[in-house]
Amino acid sequence: MLVKDHVGLKEYNTFGIEAACRQWITGDDADELLEFVTARALKPGEVFVLGGGSNVLFTADFPGVILRPAMKECAVAGENATEVLVRTGAGVPWDDFVRWAVERGLGGVENLSLIPGHVGATPVQNIGAYGVEVGERVARVEAIDMLRGQKVAIDAETCRFGYRDSIFKGEWKDRFIITHVTYRLSKNPCLRLEYKGVREEVERLGEPSLALVRQAIIRIREHKLPDVKQLPNAGSFFKNPVVETALASRLLESFPDMPLYPAGEGRAKLAAGWLIEQAGWKGRSIGEAAVHDRQALVLVNKGKATGTAILHLANEVKKGVFMKFGVWLEPEVTIL
Ligand code: EPU
């Protein structure tokens, strides 16, 4: 375990924001981390658990402890005729796990290829893309409960997965340090090609297979989403808003081309990227903070933006969308 005071965070957040924390802890031994948080009597809120730093915006120095789990194992933990359970350390880069699964012919996460971040963040955020959410594949989450000072195992149902949401963002926010996630993968994968554009891209590459789905998703993402190394960003900055169908129908009358997705009874999901583009914000910048020109949901740091500059831009975008559509966007990234 490594403990350091006053650590700069620029290389630990994909927005590339200059910020620092009071203390930095990283380790790959859950018992040691548990001992540390118990001995220090660290309270939820004093600790921020950081994974790949790909979904966070620092708007100031963090006055507490940043803890980065570094468990790196990836091993089969059980299987039956149709499925394999794979127990994975929180510190494994998510896409390394996806590649591992695809190389072994195990299906279920290939549509989530190339999503940045670490395994530990995937159930918190319930990461999703191209018609699949990770919650469908989570069997179990192992974590350190900072409130009770003990290790726990949490089943998928308890995680209360929703669209980019889980109990770890609500009732249990900041309470757990996720150390391992066990995923359920299929031995006989059923390819998921229904999301707009996926089937076409896969078929362009050849006979549909797990490997080609992964390759197609990578190509789609690389085409649309900016590379953090060239244009620092945190993926979608906003969530797609879920609204009452009555409001969605009213909007459709004025904007017949508006994309709309079903989102459970009486609700519909709008495409925030479309709303932002229609509100005239796609490709615009304020100083060093910009709305990406190929995917308006993504805010980028053109080089020297501060966290507050990005936040200011986000607020202007929100206002613009509200003025035109009467819908408030909510951030998807965690703002600290
Ligand atoms: N659209 C526009 N203009 C834009 C962006 C999108 O008109 O600038 C329209 C598209 O034409 C399409 C609709 O909006 O009709 C949806 O666009 P897209 O398929 O690109 O997906 P998204 O809803 O904008 C979500 C996720 C992405 C994920 C993609 C693909 C959220 C917040 N974002 O974006 O996730 O990759 O679907 O499944 O749900 C992320 O979370 O960081 C992320 C990138």
Coordinates of C-alpha atoms and ligand atoms in Angstrom, one line a residue:
M1 CA 0.0 0.0 0.0
L2 CA 1.2 3.5 -0.9
V3 CA 0.3 6.6 1.1
K4 CA 1.4 10.0 0.0
D5 CA 0.5 13.6 1.0
H6 CA -0.5 16.3 -1.3
V7 CA -0.5 14.6 -4.7
G8 CA -1.2 16.3 -8.0
L9 CA -4.1 14.7 -9.9
K10 CA -3.6 16.0 -13.4
E11 CA -2.5 12.6 -14.7
Y12 CA -5.2 10.8 -12.8
N13 CA -8.2 12.5 -14.5
T14 CA -8.9 12.3 -18.2
F15 CA -10.1 15.9 -18.3
G16 CA -6.4 16.7 -17.5
I17 CA -7.4 19.2 -14.8
E18 CA -4.7 20.5 -12.4
A19 CA -5.9 19.8 -8.9
A20 CA -4.4 18.1 -5.8
C21 CA -5.6 16.1 -2.9
R22 CA -4.6 16.2 0.7
Q23 CA -3.7 12.5 0.8
W24 CA -3.4 9.7 -1.8
I25 CA -3.7 6.0 -1.0
T26 CA -3.4 3.1 -3.4
G27 CA -3.2 -0.6 -2.7
D28 CA -4.1 -4.0 -4.0
D29 CA -4.8 -5.7 -0.7
A30 CA -8.4 -5.3 0.5
D31 CA -7.5 -6.3 4.1
E32 CA -4.8 -3.7 4.3
L33 CA -7.1 -1.0 2.9
L34 CA -9.8 -2.0 5.4
E35 CA -7.3 -1.8 8.3
F36 CA -6.2 1.7 7.0
V37 CA -9.7 3.2 6.8
T38 CA -10.7 1.6 10.2
A39 CA -7.5 2.8 12.0
R40 CA -7.9 6.3 10.6
A41 CA -11.7 6.2 11.3
L42 CA -12.2 7.7 7.9
K43 CA -15.8 8.8 7.4
P44 CA -17.8 8.5 4.1
G45 CA -17.3 11.8 2.4
E46 CA -13.7 12.2 3.5
V47 CA -12.6 9.6 1.0
F48 CA -13.2 9.7 -2.7
V49 CA -12.6 6.5 -4.5
L50 CA -11.0 7.1 -7.9
G51 CA -10.8 4.6 -10.7
G52 CA -9.5 5.5 -14.1
G53 CA -10.5 9.2 -13.5
S54 CA -12.5 9.1 -16.7
N55 CA -15.8 10.3 -15.2
V56 CA -14.8 13.0 -12.8
L57 CA -14.4 16.8 -13.0
F58 CA -12.2 18.5 -10.3
T59 CA -13.3 22.1 -9.8
A60 CA -11.0 22.6 -6.8
D61 CA -8.4 20.8 -4.8
F62 CA -9.9 17.8 -2.9
P63 CA -9.5 18.4 0.8
G64 CA -9.7 14.7 1.7
V65 CA -8.2 11.4 0.9
I66 CA -8.2 9.9 -2.6
L67 CA -8.2 6.2 -2.6
R68 CA -7.4 4.2 -5.7
P69 CA -7.9 0.4 -5.6
A70 CA -5.3 -1.4 -7.5
M71 CA -6.5 -5.1 -7.4
K72 CA -5.5 -6.5 -10.8
E73 CA -6.6 -10.1 -10.8
C74 CA -8.9 -11.6 -13.5
A75 CA -9.8 -15.2 -12.9
V76 CA -12.6 -17.7 -13.6
A77 CA -14.6 -18.2 -10.3
G78 CA -17.1 -20.8 -11.4
E79 CA -19.1 -22.0 -14.4
N80 CA -22.0 -24.1 -15.6
A81 CA -23.1 -25.4 -19.0
T82 CA -23.9 -21.9 -20.4
E83 CA -22.1 -19.3 -18.3
V84 CA -18.7 -18.5 -16.7
L85 CA -18.2 -16.3 -13.7
V86 CA -15.2 -14.1 -13.8
R87 CA -13.9 -12.3 -10.7
T88 CA -12.0 -9.2 -11.6
G89 CA -10.0 -6.7 -9.5
A90 CA -11.3 -3.1 -9.3
G91 CA -8.1 -1.7 -10.6
V92 CA -8.2 -3.6 -13.9
P93 CA -8.7 -1.3 -16.9
W94 CA -12.2 -2.1 -18.1
D95 CA -11.2 -2.6 -21.7
D96 CA -8.5 -5.1 -20.8
F97 CA -11.2 -7.2 -19.2
V98 CA -13.4 -6.9 -22.3
R99 CA -10.5 -8.0 -24.5
W100 CA -9.8 -10.9 -22.1
A101 CA -13.4 -12.0 -22.4
V102 CA -13.6 -11.7 -26.2
E103 CA -10.4 -13.5 -26.7
R104 CA -11.8 -16.4 -24.8
G105 CA -15.1 -16.4 -26.7
L106 CA -17.1 -15.3 -23.7
G107 CA -19.9 -12.9 -24.6
G108 CA -21.9 -10.2 -22.9
V109 CA -19.6 -7.2 -22.6
E110 CA -18.2 -6.8 -26.2
N111 CA -20.6 -3.9 -26.9
L112 CA -18.9 -2.1 -24.0
S113 CA -15.5 -2.2 -25.7
L114 CA -13.2 0.8 -25.4
I115 CA -15.1 2.4 -22.6
P116 CA -12.4 4.1 -20.5
G117 CA -12.1 3.6 -16.7
H118 CA -11.5 0.8 -14.3
V119 CA -13.6 -2.3 -13.4
G120 CA -14.4 -0.9 -9.9
A121 CA -16.4 2.0 -11.4
T122 CA -18.5 -0.1 -13.7
P123 CA -21.3 -1.1 -11.3
V124 CA -21.3 2.4 -9.7
Q125 CA -22.0 4.0 -13.0
N126 CA -23.7 1.0 -14.6
I127 CA -21.7 1.8 -17.7
G128 CA -23.6 1.3 -20.9
A129 CA -23.2 1.6 -24.7
Y130 CA -24.7 0.3 -27.9
G131 CA -27.7 -1.3 -26.4
V132 CA -26.0 -3.0 -23.4
E133 CA -25.5 -2.0 -19.7
V134 CA -23.0 -3.7 -17.5
G135 CA -25.6 -4.3 -14.8
E136 CA -27.0 -7.2 -16.9
R137 CA -23.7 -8.9 -16.4
V138 CA -22.8 -8.1 -12.8
A139 CA -23.2 -11.1 -10.5
R140 CA -21.6 -9.8 -7.4
V141 CA -19.7 -6.8 -6.0
E142 CA -17.1 -7.1 -3.2
A143 CA -16.4 -4.0 -1.3
I144 CA -15.2 -2.4 1.9
D145 CA -18.0 -0.8 3.9
M146 CA -16.5 2.3 5.4
L147 CA -19.5 2.9 7.6
R148 CA -19.4 -0.5 9.3
G149 CA -15.7 -1.1 8.9
Q150 CA -16.0 -4.5 7.2
K151 CA -15.7 -6.4 3.9
V152 CA -19.1 -7.2 2.2
A153 CA -20.4 -9.0 -0.8
I154 CA -23.3 -7.4 -2.6
D155 CA -25.6 -9.2 -5.1
A156 CA -26.7 -7.6 -8.4
E157 CA -30.3 -7.1 -7.2
T158 CA -29.2 -5.0 -4.3
C159 CA -27.2 -2.8 -6.6
R160 CA -30.5 -1.4 -8.0
F161 CA -29.1 -0.8 -11.5
G162 CA -30.8 1.9 -13.6
Y163 CA -29.7 4.0 -16.5
R164 CA -26.2 5.2 -15.5
D165 CA -27.3 4.7 -12.0
S166 CA -27.0 2.3 -9.0
I167 CA -27.4 2.3 -5.2
F168 CA -23.7 3.4 -5.1
K169 CA -24.7 6.8 -6.5
G170 CA -27.8 7.1 -4.3
E171 CA -28.4 5.8 -0.8
W172 CA -24.9 4.3 -0.6
K173 CA -23.0 7.1 -2.1
D174 CA -19.4 7.4 -0.9
R175 CA -19.9 4.5 1.6
F176 CA -18.1 1.6 -0.2
I177 CA -14.7 0.9 -1.7
I178 CA -15.4 -1.6 -4.4
T179 CA -12.5 -4.1 -4.5
H180 CA -13.7 -6.8 -6.9
V181 CA -16.6 -7.3 -9.4
T182 CA -17.7 -10.8 -10.6
Y183 CA -19.3 -10.8 -14.0
R184 CA -21.5 -13.5 -15.6
L185 CA -20.4 -14.2 -19.2
S186 CA -22.0 -16.4 -21.8
K187 CA -20.3 -19.4 -23.4
N188 CA -22.8 -19.2 -26.3
P189 CA -23.0 -15.5 -26.9
C190 CA -26.0 -13.9 -28.5
L191 CA -24.7 -10.9 -30.5
R192 CA -26.5 -7.6 -29.8
L193 CA -26.5 -5.7 -33.1
E194 CA -29.8 -3.7 -32.7
Y195 CA -28.3 -0.3 -31.8
K196 CA -28.4 2.1 -34.7
G197 CA -25.3 1.6 -36.9
V198 CA -23.9 -1.4 -35.1
R199 CA -25.1 -4.2 -37.5
E200 CA -24.0 -2.2 -40.6
E201 CA -20.5 -1.7 -39.2
V202 CA -20.2 -5.4 -38.1
E203 CA -21.4 -6.6 -41.5
R204 CA -18.9 -4.3 -43.3
L205 CA -16.2 -6.2 -41.4
G206 CA -17.4 -9.7 -42.2
E207 CA -19.4 -12.6 -40.7
P208 CA -20.7 -11.4 -37.3
S209 CA -18.7 -12.7 -34.4
L210 CA -17.7 -11.6 -30.9
A211 CA -14.4 -10.3 -32.2
L212 CA -16.0 -8.4 -35.1
V213 CA -18.5 -6.8 -32.7
R214 CA -15.7 -5.6 -30.6
Q215 CA -13.8 -4.3 -33.6
A216 CA -16.9 -2.5 -35.0
I217 CA -17.7 -0.9 -31.6
I218 CA -14.1 0.3 -31.4
R219 CA -14.3 1.8 -34.9
I220 CA -17.6 3.6 -34.1
R221 CA -16.3 5.0 -30.8
E222 CA -13.0 6.1 -32.4
H223 CA -14.8 7.9 -35.1
K224 CA -17.2 9.7 -32.8
L225 CA -15.5 10.2 -29.5
P226 CA -12.4 12.3 -29.0
D227 CA -9.2 10.6 -27.8
V228 CA -8.4 11.8 -24.3
K229 CA -4.7 11.9 -25.2
Q230 CA -5.4 14.6 -27.8
L231 CA -8.5 16.3 -26.4
P232 CA -8.9 15.6 -22.7
N233 CA -12.5 14.8 -21.8
A234 CA -14.7 12.5 -19.7
G235 CA -17.0 10.9 -22.3
S236 CA -20.6 12.0 -22.1
F237 CA -20.8 14.9 -19.8
F238 CA -24.5 14.8 -19.5
K239 CA -27.0 11.9 -19.1
N240 CA -29.7 11.5 -21.7
P241 CA -32.8 13.0 -19.9
V242 CA -35.7 10.8 -19.1
V243 CA -39.0 12.7 -19.3
E244 CA -42.7 12.0 -19.1
T245 CA -44.1 10.8 -22.4
A246 CA -46.6 13.7 -22.4
L247 CA -43.7 16.2 -22.6
A248 CA -41.9 14.0 -25.2
S249 CA -45.0 14.0 -27.4
R250 CA -45.4 17.8 -27.1
L251 CA -41.8 18.2 -28.1
L252 CA -42.2 15.8 -31.0
E253 CA -45.0 18.0 -32.4
S254 CA -42.5 20.9 -32.7
F255 CA -39.5 18.8 -33.5
P256 CA -40.6 15.8 -35.5
D257 CA -37.0 14.6 -36.1
M258 CA -36.2 14.4 -32.4
P259 CA -34.7 11.0 -31.4
L260 CA -36.7 9.3 -28.7
Y261 CA -36.2 6.0 -26.9
P262 CA -38.7 4.1 -24.6
A263 CA -37.7 4.3 -20.9
G264 CA -40.3 2.3 -19.0
E265 CA -43.9 3.0 -18.4
G266 CA -45.0 6.6 -19.1
R267 CA -41.4 7.7 -19.7
A268 CA -39.2 8.4 -22.7
K269 CA -35.5 9.1 -23.0
L270 CA -34.3 12.0 -25.1
A271 CA -30.9 12.3 -26.8
A272 CA -29.0 15.0 -25.0
G273 CA -26.4 15.2 -27.8
W274 CA -29.2 16.1 -30.2
L275 CA -30.8 18.6 -27.9
I276 CA -27.4 20.3 -27.4
E277 CA -26.7 20.4 -31.1
Q278 CA -30.2 21.9 -31.9
A279 CA -29.7 24.5 -29.2
G280 CA -26.6 25.6 -31.2
W281 CA -23.9 24.5 -28.8
K282 CA -22.2 21.7 -30.8
G283 CA -18.6 22.7 -31.6
R284 CA -18.8 26.0 -29.6
S285 CA -16.2 26.9 -26.9
I286 CA -15.9 29.3 -24.1
G287 CA -12.2 29.9 -23.7
E288 CA -10.4 26.6 -23.4
A289 CA -13.5 24.6 -22.7
A290 CA -15.5 23.3 -25.7
V291 CA -18.4 21.2 -26.8
H292 CA -17.0 18.5 -29.1
D293 CA -17.8 19.0 -32.8
R294 CA -18.6 15.3 -33.5
Q295 CA -20.6 14.4 -30.3
A296 CA -22.2 17.3 -28.5
L297 CA -22.6 15.2 -25.3
V298 CA -18.9 15.4 -24.7
L299 CA -17.2 18.5 -23.3
V300 CA -13.5 18.8 -24.0
N301 CA -10.5 20.6 -22.5
K302 CA -8.7 22.3 -25.4
G303 CA -5.5 22.3 -23.3
K304 CA -5.5 24.7 -20.3
A305 CA -9.1 24.7 -19.1
T306 CA -9.7 24.8 -15.4
G307 CA -12.4 22.6 -13.8
T308 CA -14.5 25.7 -13.2
A309 CA -14.2 26.7 -16.9
I310 CA -15.6 23.3 -17.9
L311 CA -18.4 23.7 -15.3
H312 CA -19.2 27.2 -16.6
L313 CA -19.5 25.9 -20.1
A314 CA -21.7 23.0 -18.9
N315 CA -24.0 25.4 -17.2
E316 CA -24.3 27.6 -20.3
V317 CA -25.1 24.5 -22.3
K318 CA -27.8 23.4 -19.8
K319 CA -29.4 26.9 -19.9
G320 CA -29.4 26.8 -23.7
V321 CA -31.1 23.5 -23.8
F322 CA -33.6 24.5 -21.2
M323 CA -34.5 27.8 -23.0
K324 CA -35.2 25.8 -26.2
F325 CA -36.8 22.6 -25.0
G326 CA -37.8 23.2 -21.3
V327 CA -35.6 20.2 -20.3
W328 CA -32.8 20.4 -17.7
L329 CA -29.8 18.2 -18.4
E330 CA -28.1 16.5 -15.6
P331 CA -24.4 15.8 -15.5
E332 CA -23.2 12.3 -15.9
V333 CA -19.7 13.0 -14.5
T334 CA -19.0 13.4 -10.8
I335 CA -18.2 17.0 -10.1
L336 CA -15.9 17.5 -7.1
Ligands
EPU1 N1 -27.0 13.1 -31.7 C1 -27.0 14.3 -32.4 N2 -25.9 15.2 -32.2 C2 -24.9 14.9 -31.4 C3 -24.8 13.6 -30.7 C4 -25.9 12.8 -30.9 O1 -27.9 14.7 -33.1 O2 -23.9 15.7 -31.3 C5 -28.1 12.2 -31.9 C6 -27.6 11.0 -32.8 O3 -27.7 11.3 -34.1 C7 -28.6 9.9 -32.3 C8 -28.8 10.2 -30.9 O4 -28.5 11.6 -30.7 O5 -29.8 10.0 -33.0 C9 -28.0 9.3 -30.0 O6 -26.6 9.5 -30.2 P1 -25.5 8.4 -30.0 O7 -25.9 7.1 -30.6 O8 -24.2 8.9 -30.4 O9 -25.6 8.1 -28.4 P2 -25.8 9.1 -27.2 O10 -27.2 8.9 -26.7 O11 -25.4 10.5 -27.6 C10 -25.1 7.3 -25.4 C11 -24.1 7.2 -24.3 C12 -22.7 7.0 -24.8 C13 -22.7 5.7 -25.6 C14 -23.6 5.9 -26.8 C15 -23.8 4.7 -27.6 C16 -25.1 8.5 -22.5 C17 -25.0 9.7 -21.6 N3 -24.2 8.4 -23.4 O12 -24.7 8.5 -26.1 O13 -21.9 6.8 -23.6 O14 -21.4 5.5 -26.1 O15 -25.0 6.2 -26.2 O16 -24.5 3.7 -26.9 O17 -26.0 7.6 -22.3 C18 -20.4 7.8 -22.0 O18 -21.2 7.4 -21.2 O19 -19.4 8.4 -21.7 C19 -20.7 7.5 -23.4 C20 -20.0 8.0 -24.4

